[in-house]
């Protein structure tokens, strides 16, 4: 899901004729990546060992890399 949103943000930045609006879209998405780690912490508290096992085998943003 996060990979799709990143591609969408980059695509919007390239398509929008206003560079300020396009760049602000990319910056807004980049700053929202902070919440990815916060979401992981919340899931770990809620689901414990089951989420730890899931996150050990699943990457967060780029499949197979991170």
Coordinates of N, CA and C in Angstrom, one line a residue:
X1 N 0.8 -1.2 0.0 CA 0.0 0.0 0.0 C 0.9 1.3 0.0
X2 N 1.9 1.3 0.8 CA 2.8 2.4 0.9 C 3.5 2.6 -0.4
X3 N 3.9 1.6 -1.1 CA 4.6 1.7 -2.4 C 3.7 2.3 -3.4
X4 N 2.4 1.9 -3.4 CA 1.5 2.5 -4.4 C 1.3 4.0 -4.1
X5 N 1.2 4.4 -2.8 CA 1.0 5.8 -2.5 C 2.3 6.6 -2.9
X6 N 3.4 6.0 -2.7 CA 4.7 6.7 -3.1 C 4.7 6.9 -4.6
X7 N 4.3 5.9 -5.4 CA 4.3 6.0 -6.8 C 3.2 7.1 -7.3
X8 N 2.1 7.1 -6.6 CA 1.1 8.1 -6.9 C 1.6 9.5 -6.6
X9 N 2.3 9.7 -5.5 CA 2.8 11.0 -5.2 C 3.8 11.5 -6.2
X10 N 4.7 10.6 -6.6 CA 5.7 11.0 -7.6 C 5.0 11.2 -8.9
X11 N 4.0 10.4 -9.3 CA 3.3 10.6 -10.6 C 2.6 11.9 -10.6
X12 N 1.9 12.3 -9.5 CA 1.2 13.6 -9.4 C 2.2 14.7 -9.5
X13 N 3.4 14.6 -8.9 CA 4.4 15.7 -9.0 C 4.8 15.9 -10.4
X14 N 4.9 14.8 -11.2 CA 5.3 14.9 -12.6 C 4.2 15.4 -13.5
X15 N 3.0 15.1 -13.2 CA 1.9 15.5 -14.1 C 1.3 16.9 -13.8
X16 N 1.3 17.3 -12.6 CA 0.7 18.6 -12.2 C 1.6 19.7 -12.8
X17 N 1.1 20.6 -13.6 CA 1.9 21.7 -14.3 C 2.5 22.7 -13.3
X18 N 1.9 22.7 -12.1 CA 2.4 23.6 -11.1 C 3.4 22.9 -10.2
X19 N 4.7 23.3 -10.3 CA 5.7 22.5 -9.6 C 5.6 22.7 -8.1
X20 N 5.1 23.8 -7.6 CA 5.0 24.0 -6.2 C 4.0 23.0 -5.6
X21 N 2.8 22.8 -6.3 CA 1.8 21.9 -5.9 C 2.3 20.5 -6.0
X22 N 3.0 20.1 -7.0 CA 3.6 18.8 -7.2 C 4.6 18.5 -6.1
X23 N 5.5 19.4 -5.9 CA 6.5 19.2 -4.9 C 6.0 19.1 -3.5
X24 N 4.9 19.9 -3.2 CA 4.3 19.8 -1.9 C 3.6 18.5 -1.7
X25 N 3.1 17.9 -2.7 CA 2.5 16.6 -2.6 C 3.5 15.5 -2.2
X26 N 4.7 15.6 -2.8 CA 5.8 14.7 -2.5 C 6.3 14.9 -1.1
X27 N 6.4 16.1 -0.7 CA 6.8 16.4 0.7 C 5.8 16.0 1.7
X28 N 4.5 16.2 1.4 CA 3.5 15.7 2.3 C 3.5 14.2 2.5
X29 N 3.7 13.5 1.4 CA 3.8 12.0 1.5 C 5.1 11.6 2.2
X30 N 6.2 12.2 1.9 CA 7.4 11.9 2.6 C 7.3 12.1 4.1
X31 N 6.7 13.2 4.5 CA 6.5 13.4 6.0 C 5.5 12.4 6.6
X32 N 4.6 11.9 5.8 CA 3.7 10.9 6.4 C 4.3 9.5 6.6
X33 N 5.5 9.3 6.0 CA 6.2 8.1 6.3 C 6.6 7.9 7.8
X34 N 6.6 9.0 8.5 CA 6.9 8.9 9.9 C 5.8 8.0 10.6
X35 N 4.6 8.1 10.1 CA 3.5 7.4 10.7 C 3.6 5.9 10.4
X36 N 4.4 5.5 9.5 CA 4.5 4.0 9.2 C 5.1 3.3 10.4
X37 N 6.2 3.9 11.0 CA 6.8 3.3 12.2 C 5.9 3.4 13.4
X38 N 5.1 4.5 13.5 CA 4.2 4.6 14.6 C 3.1 3.6 14.5
X39 N 2.7 3.3 13.3 CA 1.6 2.3 13.1 C 2.2 0.9 13.5
X40 N 3.5 0.6 13.1 CA 4.1 -0.6 13.5 C 4.2 -0.8 15.0
X41 N 4.5 0.2 15.7 CA 4.6 0.1 17.1 C 3.2 -0.1 17.7
X42 N 2.1 0.5 17.2 CA 0.8 0.3 17.7 C 0.4 -1.2 17.4
X43 N 0.7 -1.7 16.2 CA 0.3 -3.0 15.9 C 1.0 -4.0 16.8
X44 N 2.3 -3.7 17.1 CA 3.1 -4.6 18.0 C 2.5 -4.7 19.4
X45 N 2.0 -3.5 19.9 CA 1.4 -3.5 21.2 C 0.1 -4.3 21.2
X46 N -0.7 -4.1 20.1 CA -2.0 -4.7 20.0 C -2.0 -6.2 19.8
X47 N -1.1 -6.7 18.9 CA -1.1 -8.1 18.5 C 0.1 -8.9 19.0
X48 N 1.1 -8.2 19.6 CA 2.3 -8.9 20.2 C 3.1 -9.8 19.3
X49 N 3.2 -11.1 19.7 CA 4.1 -12.0 19.0 C 3.6 -12.3 17.6
X50 N 2.3 -12.3 17.4 CA 1.7 -12.6 16.1 C 2.1 -11.5 15.1
X51 N 2.1 -10.3 15.5 CA 2.5 -9.2 14.6 C 4.1 -9.2 14.4
X52 N 4.8 -9.6 15.4 CA 6.3 -9.7 15.3 C 6.6 -10.8 14.2
X53 N 5.9 -11.9 14.2 CA 6.2 -12.9 13.2 C 5.8 -12.4 11.8
X54 N 4.7 -11.7 11.7 CA 4.2 -11.1 10.4 C 5.2 -10.1 9.9
X55 N 5.7 -9.2 10.7 CA 6.6 -8.2 10.3 C 8.0 -8.7 10.0
X56 N 8.3 -9.9 10.5 CA 9.6 -10.5 10.2 C 9.7 -11.0 8.8
X57 N 8.5 -11.5 8.3 CA 8.5 -12.0 7.0 C 8.0 -11.1 5.9
X58 N 7.5 -9.9 6.3 CA 6.9 -8.9 5.4 C 7.7 -7.6 5.4
X59 N 8.0 -7.0 4.3 CA 8.7 -5.7 4.2 C 7.6 -4.6 4.3
X60 N 8.0 -3.4 4.7 CA 7.1 -2.3 4.9 C 6.8 -1.5 3.6
X61 N 7.8 -1.1 2.9 CA 7.6 -0.2 1.8 C 7.9 -0.8 0.5
X62 N 9.1 -1.3 0.3 CA 9.5 -1.9 -0.9 C 9.7 -3.4 -0.8
X63 N 8.8 -4.2 -1.4 CA 8.8 -5.6 -1.2 C 10.2 -6.2 -1.5
X64 N 10.7 -7.0 -0.5 CA 12.0 -7.7 -0.6 C 13.1 -6.8 -0.2
X65 N 12.9 -5.5 0.1 CA 14.0 -4.7 0.4 C 13.8 -4.0 1.8
X66 N 12.7 -3.3 2.0 CA 12.5 -2.6 3.3 C 11.1 -2.6 3.6

